[in-house]
Coordinates of C-alpha atoms and ligand atoms in Angstrom, one line a residue:
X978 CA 11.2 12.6 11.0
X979 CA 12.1 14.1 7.3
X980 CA 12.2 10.5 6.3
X981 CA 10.3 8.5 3.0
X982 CA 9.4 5.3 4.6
X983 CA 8.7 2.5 2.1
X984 CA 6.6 -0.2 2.8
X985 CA 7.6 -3.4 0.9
X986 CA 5.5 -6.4 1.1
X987 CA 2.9 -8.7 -0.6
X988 CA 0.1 -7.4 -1.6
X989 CA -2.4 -8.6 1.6
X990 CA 0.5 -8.3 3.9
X991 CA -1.2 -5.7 5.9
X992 CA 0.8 -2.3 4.5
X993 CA -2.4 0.0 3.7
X994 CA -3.9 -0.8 7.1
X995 CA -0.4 -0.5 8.9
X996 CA 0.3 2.7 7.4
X997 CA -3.2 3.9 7.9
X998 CA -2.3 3.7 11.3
X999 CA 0.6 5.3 11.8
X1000 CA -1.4 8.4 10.2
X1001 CA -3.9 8.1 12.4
X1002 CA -1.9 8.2 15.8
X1003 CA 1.6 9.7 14.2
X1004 CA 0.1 12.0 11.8
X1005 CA 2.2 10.9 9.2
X1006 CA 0.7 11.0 6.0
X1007 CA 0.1 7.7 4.0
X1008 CA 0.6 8.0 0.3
X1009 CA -1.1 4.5 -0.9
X1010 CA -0.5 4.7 -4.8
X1011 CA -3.2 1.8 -5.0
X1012 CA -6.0 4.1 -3.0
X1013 CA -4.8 7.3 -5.3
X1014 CA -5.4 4.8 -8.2
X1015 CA -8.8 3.7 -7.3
X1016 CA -10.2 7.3 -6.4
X1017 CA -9.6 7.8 -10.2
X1018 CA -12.9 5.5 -10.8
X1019 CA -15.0 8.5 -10.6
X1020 CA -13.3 10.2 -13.5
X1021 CA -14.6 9.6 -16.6
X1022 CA -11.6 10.2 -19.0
X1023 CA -9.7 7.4 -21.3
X1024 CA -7.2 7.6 -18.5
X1025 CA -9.2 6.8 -16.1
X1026 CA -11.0 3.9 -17.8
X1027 CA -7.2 2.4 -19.0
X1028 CA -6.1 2.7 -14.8
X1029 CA -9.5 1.2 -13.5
X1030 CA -9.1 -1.9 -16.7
X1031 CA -5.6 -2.8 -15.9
X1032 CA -6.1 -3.1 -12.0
X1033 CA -8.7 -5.2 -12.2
X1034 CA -6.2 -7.7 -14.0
X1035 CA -3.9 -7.5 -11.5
X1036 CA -1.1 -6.1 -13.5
X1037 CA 0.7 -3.2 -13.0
X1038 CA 0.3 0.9 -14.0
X1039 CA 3.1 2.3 -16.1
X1040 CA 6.0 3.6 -13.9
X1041 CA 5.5 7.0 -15.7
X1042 CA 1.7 7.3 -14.8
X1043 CA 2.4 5.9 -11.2
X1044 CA 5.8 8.6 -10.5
X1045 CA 3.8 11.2 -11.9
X1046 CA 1.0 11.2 -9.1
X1047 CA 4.1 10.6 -6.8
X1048 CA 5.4 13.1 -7.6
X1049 CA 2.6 15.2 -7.1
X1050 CA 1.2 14.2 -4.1
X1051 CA 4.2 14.4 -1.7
X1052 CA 5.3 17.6 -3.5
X1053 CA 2.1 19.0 -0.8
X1054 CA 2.9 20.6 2.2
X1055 CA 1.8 17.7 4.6
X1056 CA 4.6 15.6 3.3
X1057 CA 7.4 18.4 3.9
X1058 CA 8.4 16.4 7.3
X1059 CA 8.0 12.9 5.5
X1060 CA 5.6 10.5 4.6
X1061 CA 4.8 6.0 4.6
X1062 CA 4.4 5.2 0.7
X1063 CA 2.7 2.2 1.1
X1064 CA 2.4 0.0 -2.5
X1065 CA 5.1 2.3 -4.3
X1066 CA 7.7 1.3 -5.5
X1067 CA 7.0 -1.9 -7.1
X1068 CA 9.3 -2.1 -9.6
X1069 CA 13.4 -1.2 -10.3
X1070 CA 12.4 1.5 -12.4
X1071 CA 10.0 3.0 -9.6
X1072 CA 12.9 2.2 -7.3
X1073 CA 15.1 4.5 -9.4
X1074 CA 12.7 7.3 -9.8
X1075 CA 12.2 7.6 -6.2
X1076 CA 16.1 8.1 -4.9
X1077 CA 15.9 10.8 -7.0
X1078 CA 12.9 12.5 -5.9
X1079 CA 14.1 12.2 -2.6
X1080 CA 17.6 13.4 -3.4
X1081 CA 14.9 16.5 -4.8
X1082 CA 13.3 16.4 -1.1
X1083 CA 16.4 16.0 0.5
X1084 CA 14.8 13.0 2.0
X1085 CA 16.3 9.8 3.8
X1086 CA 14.8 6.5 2.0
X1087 CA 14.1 3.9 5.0
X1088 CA 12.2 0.5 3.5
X1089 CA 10.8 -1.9 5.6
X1090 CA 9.8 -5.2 4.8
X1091 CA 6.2 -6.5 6.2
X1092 CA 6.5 -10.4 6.2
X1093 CA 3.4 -12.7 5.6
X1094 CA 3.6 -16.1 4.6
X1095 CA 2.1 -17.5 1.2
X1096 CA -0.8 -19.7 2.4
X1097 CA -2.0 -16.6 5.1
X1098 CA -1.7 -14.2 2.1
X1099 CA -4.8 -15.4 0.1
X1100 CA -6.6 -15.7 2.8
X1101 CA -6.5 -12.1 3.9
X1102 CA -7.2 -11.1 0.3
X1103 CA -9.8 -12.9 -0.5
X1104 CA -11.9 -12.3 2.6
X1105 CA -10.9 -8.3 2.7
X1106 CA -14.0 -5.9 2.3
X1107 CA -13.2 -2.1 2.7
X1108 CA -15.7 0.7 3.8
X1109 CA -16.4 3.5 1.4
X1110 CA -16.7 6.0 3.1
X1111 CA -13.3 5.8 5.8
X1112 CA -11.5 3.5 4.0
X1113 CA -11.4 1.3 7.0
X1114 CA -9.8 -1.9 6.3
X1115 CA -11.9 -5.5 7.4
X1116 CA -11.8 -9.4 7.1
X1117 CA -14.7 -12.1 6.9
X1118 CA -12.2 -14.3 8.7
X1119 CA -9.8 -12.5 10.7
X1120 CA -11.7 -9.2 11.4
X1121 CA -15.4 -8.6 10.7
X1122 CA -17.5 -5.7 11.4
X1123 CA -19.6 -5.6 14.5
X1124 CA -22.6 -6.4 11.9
X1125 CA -22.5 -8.2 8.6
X1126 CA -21.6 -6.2 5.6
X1127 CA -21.5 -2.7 7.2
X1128 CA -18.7 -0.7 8.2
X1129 CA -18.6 0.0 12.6
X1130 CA -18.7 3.6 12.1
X1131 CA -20.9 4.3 8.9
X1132 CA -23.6 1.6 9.3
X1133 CA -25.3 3.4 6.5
X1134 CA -22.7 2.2 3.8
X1135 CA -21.8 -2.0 2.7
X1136 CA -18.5 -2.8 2.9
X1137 CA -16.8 -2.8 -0.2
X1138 CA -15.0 -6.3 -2.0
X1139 CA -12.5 -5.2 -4.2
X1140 CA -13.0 -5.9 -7.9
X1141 CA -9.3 -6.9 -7.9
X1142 CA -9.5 -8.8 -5.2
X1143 CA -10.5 -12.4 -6.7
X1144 CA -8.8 -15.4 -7.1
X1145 CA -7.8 -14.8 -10.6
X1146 CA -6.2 -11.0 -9.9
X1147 CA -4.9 -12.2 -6.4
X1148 CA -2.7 -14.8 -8.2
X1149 CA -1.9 -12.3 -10.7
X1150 CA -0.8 -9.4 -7.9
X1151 CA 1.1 -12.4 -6.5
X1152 CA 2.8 -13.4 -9.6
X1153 CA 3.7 -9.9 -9.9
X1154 CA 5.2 -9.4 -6.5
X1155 CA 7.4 -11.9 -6.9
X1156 CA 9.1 -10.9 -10.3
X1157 CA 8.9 -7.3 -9.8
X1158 CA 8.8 -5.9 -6.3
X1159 CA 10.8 -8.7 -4.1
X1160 CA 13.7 -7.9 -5.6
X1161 CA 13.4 -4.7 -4.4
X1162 CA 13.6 -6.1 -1.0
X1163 CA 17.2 -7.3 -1.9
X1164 CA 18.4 -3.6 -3.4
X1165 CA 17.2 -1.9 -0.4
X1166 CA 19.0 -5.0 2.2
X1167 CA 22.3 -3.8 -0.2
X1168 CA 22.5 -0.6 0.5
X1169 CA 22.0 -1.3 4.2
X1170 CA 18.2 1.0 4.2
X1171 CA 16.0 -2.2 4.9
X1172 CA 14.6 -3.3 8.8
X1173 CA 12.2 -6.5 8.5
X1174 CA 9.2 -6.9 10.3
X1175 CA 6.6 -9.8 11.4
X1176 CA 3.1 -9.2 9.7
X1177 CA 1.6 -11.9 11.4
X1178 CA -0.2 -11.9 14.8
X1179 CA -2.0 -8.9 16.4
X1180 CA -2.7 -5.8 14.6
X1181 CA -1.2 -4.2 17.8
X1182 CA 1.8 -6.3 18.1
X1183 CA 2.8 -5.3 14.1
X1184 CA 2.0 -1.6 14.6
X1185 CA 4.3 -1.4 17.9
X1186 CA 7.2 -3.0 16.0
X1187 CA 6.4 -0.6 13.3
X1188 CA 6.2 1.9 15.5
X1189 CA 9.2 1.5 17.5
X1190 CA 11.1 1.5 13.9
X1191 CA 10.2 4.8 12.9
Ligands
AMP9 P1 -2.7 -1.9 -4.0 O1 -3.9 -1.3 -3.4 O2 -1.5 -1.4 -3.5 O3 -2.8 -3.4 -3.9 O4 -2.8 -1.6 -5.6 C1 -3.9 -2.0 -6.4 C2 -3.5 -1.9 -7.9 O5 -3.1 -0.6 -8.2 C3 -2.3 -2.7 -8.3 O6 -2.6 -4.1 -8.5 C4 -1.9 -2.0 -9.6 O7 -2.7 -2.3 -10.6 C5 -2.1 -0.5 -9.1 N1 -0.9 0.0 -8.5 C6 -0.8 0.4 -7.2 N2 0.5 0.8 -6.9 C7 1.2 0.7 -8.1 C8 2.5 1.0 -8.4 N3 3.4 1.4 -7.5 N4 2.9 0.7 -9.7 C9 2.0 0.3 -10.6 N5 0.7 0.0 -10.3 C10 0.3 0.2 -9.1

């Protein structure tokens, strides 16, 4: 493949569990800068606390914090034939860094925009939980777990809700989408490296027009 695909969409629109899957069944490695971010909460350093603070608002990481652990995460071996970033870049400067680290990797950029309506958006995030231990993406509404609270493959561990996944953050993360990352959306349409796809309907139905994309 030797390609960076980028995953633009809401936050909610269904990227990290896409992306999850095409790891899964494609082996191509998913570099979620939002799931780097929040393994960081076991750290105890000033860093650490300053990342885990500003998420919980809602707001955004410095570009240079967020390029840096980029940078050196796709600079491993597993990402020599590619990778799905999936919540980076978010913002023009982000958008900048990353042509040229792929000029550095000799990498193709191919975006792809994951379409969810507004209303469906909150929805999603506000009834998301998460397991601990797989990372294994749920929804009160659209996808429980077999039993209440606990993940289907490590009963022993409740499902995790998000701290920044209130109402408060949520309309902050929106907010933020809209000023900063959609108009990414247009730069990528520009220079003719964007396909659009449907997030809505069946997990299956997205992942096989993902799928068939890549
Ligand atoms: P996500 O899981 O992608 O929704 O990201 C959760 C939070 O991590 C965001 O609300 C930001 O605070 C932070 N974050 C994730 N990716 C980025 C990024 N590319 N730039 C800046 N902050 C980020």
């Amino acid at each position: 493949m030797n390609k960076i695909i980028v995953l633009i969409g809401a936050p909610g629109a269904g990227k990290g569990t896409q992306a999850r899957l095409l790891q899964e069944r494609r082996g191509i490695p998913q570099i979620s800068t939002g799931d780097m971010f929040r393994e960081m909460k076991t750290l105890d350093t000033p860093l650490a606390r300053e990342v885990q603070e500003i998420m919980a608002s809602g707001k955004l990481i410095s570009d240079e914090i967020t390029f840096k652990i980029v940078q050196d995460r796709t600079s491993r071996p597993d990402c020599q034939n590619g990778y799905v970033l999936d919540g980076y870049p978010r913002t023009a400067v982000q958008a900048e860094q990353l042509e040229s680290l792929a000029t550095e990797q000799t990498k193709m950029i191919h975006a792809i925009e994951v379409d969810v309506p507004r209303e469906e958006l909150m929805r999603r995030l506000t009834g998301r939980r998460s397991c601990p231990v797989c990372g294994e993406i749920y929804n009160v509404f659209s996808k429980p777990p077999r039993a209440e609270g606990v993940c289907d493959e490590h009963p022993e561990a409740l499902l995790i809700h998000r701290a920044d996944d209130n109402e408060d953050s949520v309309s902050t993360r929106l907010a933020t989408y809209d000023e900063l990352t959609k108009p990414l959306i247009d730069y990528y349409q520009n220079s003719g490296r964007l396909t659009r796809i449907d997030g809505t309907g069946e997990l299956e139905e997205i992942y096989a027009a993902l799928d068939k994309l890549i």
